[in-house]
Tab-separated table of C-alpha atoms in Angstrom:
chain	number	residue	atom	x	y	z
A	1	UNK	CA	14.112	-6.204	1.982
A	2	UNK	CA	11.147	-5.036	-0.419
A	3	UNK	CA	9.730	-7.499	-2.094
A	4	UNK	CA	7.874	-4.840	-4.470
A	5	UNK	CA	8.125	-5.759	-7.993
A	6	UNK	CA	11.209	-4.432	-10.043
A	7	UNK	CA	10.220	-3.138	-13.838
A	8	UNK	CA	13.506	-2.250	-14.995
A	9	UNK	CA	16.958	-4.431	-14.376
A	10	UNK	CA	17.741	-3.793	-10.604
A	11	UNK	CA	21.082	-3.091	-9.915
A	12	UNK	CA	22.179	-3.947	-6.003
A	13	UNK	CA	24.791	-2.004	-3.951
A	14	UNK	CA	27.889	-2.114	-4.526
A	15	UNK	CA	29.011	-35.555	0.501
A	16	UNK	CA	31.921	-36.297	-1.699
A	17	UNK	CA	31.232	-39.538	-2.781
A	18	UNK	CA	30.933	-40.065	-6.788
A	19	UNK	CA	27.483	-40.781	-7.974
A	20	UNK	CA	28.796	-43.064	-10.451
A	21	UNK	CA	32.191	-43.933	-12.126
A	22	UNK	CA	31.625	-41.649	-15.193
A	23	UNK	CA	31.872	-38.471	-13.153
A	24	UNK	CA	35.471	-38.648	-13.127
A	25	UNK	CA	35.847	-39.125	-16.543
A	26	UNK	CA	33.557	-36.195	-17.635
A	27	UNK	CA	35.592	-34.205	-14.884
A	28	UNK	CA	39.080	-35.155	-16.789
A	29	UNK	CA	37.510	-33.842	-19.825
A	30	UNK	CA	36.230	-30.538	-18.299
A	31	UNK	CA	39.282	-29.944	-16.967
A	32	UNK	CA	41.180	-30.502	-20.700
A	33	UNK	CA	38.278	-28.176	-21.928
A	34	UNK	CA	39.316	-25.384	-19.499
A	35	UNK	CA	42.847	-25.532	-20.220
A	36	UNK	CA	42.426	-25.283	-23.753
A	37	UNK	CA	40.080	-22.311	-23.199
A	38	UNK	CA	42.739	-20.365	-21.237
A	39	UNK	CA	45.474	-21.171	-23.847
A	40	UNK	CA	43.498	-19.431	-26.506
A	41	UNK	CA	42.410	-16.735	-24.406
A	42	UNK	CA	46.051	-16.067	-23.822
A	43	UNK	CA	46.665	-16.370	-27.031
A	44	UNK	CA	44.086	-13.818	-28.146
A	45	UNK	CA	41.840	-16.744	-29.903
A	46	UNK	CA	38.720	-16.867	-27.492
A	47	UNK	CA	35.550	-16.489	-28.845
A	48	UNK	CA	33.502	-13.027	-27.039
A	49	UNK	CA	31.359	-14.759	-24.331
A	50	UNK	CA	27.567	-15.548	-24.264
A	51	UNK	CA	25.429	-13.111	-22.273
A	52	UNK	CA	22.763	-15.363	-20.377
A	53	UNK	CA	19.742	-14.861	-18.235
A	54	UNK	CA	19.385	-17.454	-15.143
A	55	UNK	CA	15.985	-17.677	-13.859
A	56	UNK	CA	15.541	-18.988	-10.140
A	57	UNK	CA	13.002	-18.605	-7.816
A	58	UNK	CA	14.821	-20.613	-4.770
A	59	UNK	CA	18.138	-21.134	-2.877
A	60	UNK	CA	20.157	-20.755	-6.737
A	61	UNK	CA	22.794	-23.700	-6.104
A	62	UNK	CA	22.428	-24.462	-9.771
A	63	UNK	CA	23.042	-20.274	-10.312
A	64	UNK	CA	26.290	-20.806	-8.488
A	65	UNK	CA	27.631	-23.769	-9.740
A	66	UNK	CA	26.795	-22.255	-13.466
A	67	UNK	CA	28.477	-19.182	-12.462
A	68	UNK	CA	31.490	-20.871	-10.873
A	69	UNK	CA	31.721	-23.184	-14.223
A	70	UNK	CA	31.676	-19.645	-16.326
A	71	UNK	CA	34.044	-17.883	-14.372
A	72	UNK	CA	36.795	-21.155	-14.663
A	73	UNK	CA	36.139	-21.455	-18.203
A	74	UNK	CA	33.955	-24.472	-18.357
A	75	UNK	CA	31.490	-22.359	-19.739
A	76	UNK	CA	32.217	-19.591	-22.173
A	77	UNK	CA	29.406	-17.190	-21.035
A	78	UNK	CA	28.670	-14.672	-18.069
A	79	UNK	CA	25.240	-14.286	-16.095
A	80	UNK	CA	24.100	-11.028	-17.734
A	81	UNK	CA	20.884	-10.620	-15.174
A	82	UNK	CA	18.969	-13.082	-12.718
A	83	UNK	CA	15.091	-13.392	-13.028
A	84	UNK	CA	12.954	-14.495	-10.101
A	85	UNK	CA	9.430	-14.737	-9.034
A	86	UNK	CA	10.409	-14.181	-5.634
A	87	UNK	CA	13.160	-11.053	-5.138
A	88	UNK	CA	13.691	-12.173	-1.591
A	89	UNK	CA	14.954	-15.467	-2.564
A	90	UNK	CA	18.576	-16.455	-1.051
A	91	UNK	CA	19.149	-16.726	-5.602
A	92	UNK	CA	18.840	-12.887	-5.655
A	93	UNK	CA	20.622	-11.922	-2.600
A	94	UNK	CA	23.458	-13.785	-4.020
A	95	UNK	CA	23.619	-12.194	-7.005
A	96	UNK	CA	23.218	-8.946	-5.710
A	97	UNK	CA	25.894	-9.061	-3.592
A	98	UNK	CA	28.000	-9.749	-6.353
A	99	UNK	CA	26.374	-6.925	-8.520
A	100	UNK	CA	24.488	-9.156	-11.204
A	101	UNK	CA	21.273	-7.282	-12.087
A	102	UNK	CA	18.011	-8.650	-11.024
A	103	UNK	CA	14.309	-8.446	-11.926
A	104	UNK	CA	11.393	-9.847	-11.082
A	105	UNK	CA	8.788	-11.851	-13.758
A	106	UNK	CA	5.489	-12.071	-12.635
A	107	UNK	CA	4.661	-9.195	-10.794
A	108	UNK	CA	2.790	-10.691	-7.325
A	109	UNK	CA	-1.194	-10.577	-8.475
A	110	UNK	CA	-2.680	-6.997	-8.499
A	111	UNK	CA	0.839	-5.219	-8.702
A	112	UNK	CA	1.932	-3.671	-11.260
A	113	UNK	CA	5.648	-5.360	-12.947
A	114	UNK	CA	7.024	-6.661	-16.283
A	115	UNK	CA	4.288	-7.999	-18.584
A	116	UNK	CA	5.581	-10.339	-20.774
A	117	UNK	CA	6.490	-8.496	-23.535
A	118	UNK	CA	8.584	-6.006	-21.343
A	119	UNK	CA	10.017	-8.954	-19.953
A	120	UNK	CA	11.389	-10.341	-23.615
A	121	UNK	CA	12.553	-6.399	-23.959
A	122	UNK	CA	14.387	-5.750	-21.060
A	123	UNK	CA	16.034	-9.083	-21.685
A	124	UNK	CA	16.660	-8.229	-25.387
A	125	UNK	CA	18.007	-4.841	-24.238
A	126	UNK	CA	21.088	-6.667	-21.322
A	127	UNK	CA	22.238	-8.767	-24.742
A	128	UNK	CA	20.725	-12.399	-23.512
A	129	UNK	CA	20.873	-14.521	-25.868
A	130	UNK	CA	20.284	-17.767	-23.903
A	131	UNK	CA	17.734	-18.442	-20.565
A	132	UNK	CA	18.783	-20.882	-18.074
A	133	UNK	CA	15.940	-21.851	-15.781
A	134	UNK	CA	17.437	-23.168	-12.879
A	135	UNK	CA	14.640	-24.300	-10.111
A	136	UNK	CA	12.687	-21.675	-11.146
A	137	UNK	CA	8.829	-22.538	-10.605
A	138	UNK	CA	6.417	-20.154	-12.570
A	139	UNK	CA	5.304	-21.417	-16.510
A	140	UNK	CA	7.501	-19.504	-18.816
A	141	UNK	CA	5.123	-17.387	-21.118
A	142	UNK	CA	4.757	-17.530	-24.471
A	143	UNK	CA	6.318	-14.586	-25.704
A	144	UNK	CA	9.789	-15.376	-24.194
A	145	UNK	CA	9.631	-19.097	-25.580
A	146	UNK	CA	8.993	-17.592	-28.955
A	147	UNK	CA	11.799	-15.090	-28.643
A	148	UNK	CA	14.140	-17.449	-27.471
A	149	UNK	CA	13.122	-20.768	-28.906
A	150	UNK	CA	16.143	-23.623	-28.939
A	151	UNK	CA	17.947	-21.067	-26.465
A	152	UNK	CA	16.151	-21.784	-23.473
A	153	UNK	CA	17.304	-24.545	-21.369
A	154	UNK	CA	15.715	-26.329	-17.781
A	155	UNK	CA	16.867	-28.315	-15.251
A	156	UNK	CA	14.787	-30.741	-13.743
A	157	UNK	CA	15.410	-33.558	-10.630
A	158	UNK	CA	14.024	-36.339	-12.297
A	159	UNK	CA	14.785	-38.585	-15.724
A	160	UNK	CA	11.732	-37.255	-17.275
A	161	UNK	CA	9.113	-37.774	-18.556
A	162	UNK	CA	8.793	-39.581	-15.742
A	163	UNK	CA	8.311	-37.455	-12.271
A	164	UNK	CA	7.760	-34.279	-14.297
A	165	UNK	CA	4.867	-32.122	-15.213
A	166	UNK	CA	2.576	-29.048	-12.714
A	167	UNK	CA	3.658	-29.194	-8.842
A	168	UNK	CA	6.369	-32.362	-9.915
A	169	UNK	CA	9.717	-29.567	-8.466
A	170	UNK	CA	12.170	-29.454	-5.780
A	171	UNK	CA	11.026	-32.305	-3.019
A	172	UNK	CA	8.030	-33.347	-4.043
A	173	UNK	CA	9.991	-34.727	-6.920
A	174	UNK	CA	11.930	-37.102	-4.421
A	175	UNK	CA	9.165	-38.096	-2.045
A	176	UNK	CA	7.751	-39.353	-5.301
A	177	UNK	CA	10.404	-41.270	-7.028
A	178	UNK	CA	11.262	-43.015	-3.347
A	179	UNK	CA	7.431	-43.544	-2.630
A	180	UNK	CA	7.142	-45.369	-6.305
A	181	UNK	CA	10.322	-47.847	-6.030
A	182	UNK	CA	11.999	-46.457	-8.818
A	183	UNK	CA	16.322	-48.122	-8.815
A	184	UNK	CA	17.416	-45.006	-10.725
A	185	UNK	CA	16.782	-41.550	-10.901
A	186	UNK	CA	18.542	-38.283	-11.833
A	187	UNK	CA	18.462	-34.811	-13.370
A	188	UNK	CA	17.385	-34.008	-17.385
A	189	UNK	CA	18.248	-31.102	-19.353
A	190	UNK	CA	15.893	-30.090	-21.782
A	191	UNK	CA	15.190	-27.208	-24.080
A	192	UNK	CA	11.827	-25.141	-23.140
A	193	UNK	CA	8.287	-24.812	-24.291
A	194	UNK	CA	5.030	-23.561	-23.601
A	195	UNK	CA	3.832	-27.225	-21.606
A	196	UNK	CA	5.838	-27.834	-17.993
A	197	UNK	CA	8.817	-30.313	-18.613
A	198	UNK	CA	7.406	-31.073	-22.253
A	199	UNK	CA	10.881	-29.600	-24.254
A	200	UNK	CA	12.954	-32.105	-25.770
A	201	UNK	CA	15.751	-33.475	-23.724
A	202	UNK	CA	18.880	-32.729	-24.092
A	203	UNK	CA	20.875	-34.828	-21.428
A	204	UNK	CA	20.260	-36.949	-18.595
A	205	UNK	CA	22.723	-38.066	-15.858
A	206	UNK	CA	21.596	-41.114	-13.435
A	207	UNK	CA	22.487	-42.160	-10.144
A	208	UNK	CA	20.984	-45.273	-8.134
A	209	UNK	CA	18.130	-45.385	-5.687
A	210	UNK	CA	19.139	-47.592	-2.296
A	211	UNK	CA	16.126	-49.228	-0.756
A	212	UNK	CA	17.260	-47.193	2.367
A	213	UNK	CA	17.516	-44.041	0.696
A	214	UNK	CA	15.284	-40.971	1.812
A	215	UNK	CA	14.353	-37.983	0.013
A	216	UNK	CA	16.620	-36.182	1.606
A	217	UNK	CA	19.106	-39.014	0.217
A	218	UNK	CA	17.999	-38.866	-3.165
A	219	UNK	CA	18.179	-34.994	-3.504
A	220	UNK	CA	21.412	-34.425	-2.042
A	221	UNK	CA	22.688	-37.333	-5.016
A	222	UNK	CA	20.414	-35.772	-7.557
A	223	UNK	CA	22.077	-32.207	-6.948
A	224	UNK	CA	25.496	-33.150	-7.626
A	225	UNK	CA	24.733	-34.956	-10.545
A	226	UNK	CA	22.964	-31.341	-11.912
A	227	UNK	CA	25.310	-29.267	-11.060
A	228	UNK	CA	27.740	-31.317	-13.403
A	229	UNK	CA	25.319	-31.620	-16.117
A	230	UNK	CA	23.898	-28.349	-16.355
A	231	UNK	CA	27.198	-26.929	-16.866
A	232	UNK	CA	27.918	-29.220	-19.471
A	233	UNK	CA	24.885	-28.817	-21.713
A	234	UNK	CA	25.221	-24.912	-21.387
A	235	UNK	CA	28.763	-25.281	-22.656
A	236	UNK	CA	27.388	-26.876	-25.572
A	237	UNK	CA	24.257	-24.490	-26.205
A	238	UNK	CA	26.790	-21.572	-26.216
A	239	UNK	CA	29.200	-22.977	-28.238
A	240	UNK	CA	27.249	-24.257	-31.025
A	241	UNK	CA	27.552	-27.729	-30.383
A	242	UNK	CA	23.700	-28.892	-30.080
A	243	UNK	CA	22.725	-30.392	-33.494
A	244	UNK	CA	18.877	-31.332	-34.181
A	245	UNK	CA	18.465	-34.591	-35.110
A	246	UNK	CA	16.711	-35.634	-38.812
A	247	UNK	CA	13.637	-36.524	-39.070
A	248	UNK	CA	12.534	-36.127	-34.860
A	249	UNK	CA	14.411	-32.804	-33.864
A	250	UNK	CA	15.864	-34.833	-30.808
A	251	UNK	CA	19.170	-32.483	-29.849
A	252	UNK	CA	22.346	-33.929	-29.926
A	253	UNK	CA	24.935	-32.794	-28.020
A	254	UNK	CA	28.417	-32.487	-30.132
A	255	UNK	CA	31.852	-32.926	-28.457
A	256	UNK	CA	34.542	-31.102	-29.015
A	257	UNK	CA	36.029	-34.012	-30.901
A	258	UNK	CA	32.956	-34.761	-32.766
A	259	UNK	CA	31.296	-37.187	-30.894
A	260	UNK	CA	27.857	-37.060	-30.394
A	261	UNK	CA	25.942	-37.791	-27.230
């Protein structure tokens, strides 16, 4: 496959163990969520979905489990386009192959791509209206933080602000947090900006650290736990429900009953 830089939206031919105890009960809850979703879209009620971007530059298991959470009704929104710094990536060949649109932000040095700008445009012109960063390693410029500022969510492997920060992704993240001693770890959610894994945090999940464990270990744990909570904050972003706290900013998540996270 070329790996030549795209400049306009590329269109392709046609363990189960329980981290913690909570899991279930967040499950139970998704689960009422979706059922009430399909009643109303029955019923002609349902809000129009969110168009979103998913940024990846790996493997995409977060991109899957988002899109599997969107197409149950967990998530009232639809991957409108996937952005990676590498087109190759097993993210992209998955979503071609189920005719998403692709393109790829930054061009590889001394080739002409998307700048920026065009990148904030093309986005504009597909209807985003939220970006979902999901492993994807490159600093997000300017220009799209500005243009989609308090719409732009990450997911990271690590409670930050510990374990985050330049080169802190994927498994160096877990040879770290074993090699320091740490009992707990887990992913965090947190809204974008300008600085790597500076945004404010949204939500954190945690699971426990066995003197035994491995990497491996820990990153197998870690992934369940973010495919869970990825899902849910996105539901929340989409829907409306993220309040900013007096005073700090800190976001809140709101449930559908009203309580706040």
């Amino acid at each position: 496959m070329s790996t030549a830089p795209m400049t306009a939206l590329s269109r392709p031919r046609a363990s189960n163990r329980r981290p913690f105890d909570a899991l279930s009960t967040r499950t139970k809850s998704a689960r009422a969520a979706r059922s009430r979703w399909v009643a109303a879209r029955a019923a002609g009620d349902a809000k129009p979905k969110a168009k979103v971007a998913v940024f990846v530059s790996g493997g995409g298991s977060n991109l899957r489990a988002l899109h599997a959470a969107m197409e149950d009704g967990r998530v009232n929104a639809e991957v409108a386009v996937v952005v990676s710094n590498i087109p190759s990536c097993g993210g992209v060949e998955w979503s071609r192959e189920r005719g998403i649109p692709t393109l790829t932000y930054p061009p590889k040095k001394g080739e002409d791509g998307l700048t920026p700008d065009a990148l904030v445009a093309q986005l504009r012109d597909a209807g985003v209206g939220y970006v979902l960063l999901a492993g994807y390693l490159r600093l997000i410029p300017p220009q799209l933080c500005r243009a989609y500022e308090d719409k732009m969510l990450n997911i990271h492997p690590a409670l930050l602000p510990a374990f985050g920060g330049k080169g802190m992704h994927g498994h160096h993240v877990h040879e770290a947090v074993v090699a320091s001693g740490v009992r707990f770890t887990g992913p965090t959610v947190h809204f974008v900006n300008e600085e790597f894994d500076k945004g404010k945090i949204v939500a954190q999940r945690h699971v426990r650290v066995a003197p035994s464990d491995t990497p491996d270990d820990v990153a197998a744990n870690v992934l369940r736990l973010e495919h869970e909570v990825f899902s849910h904050v996105v539901s929340a972003l989409v829907d409306g429900r993220i309040r900013f706290r007096d005073g700090d900013g800190v976001p809140v998540i709101v449930g559908e009953d009203g309580t706040e996270e």
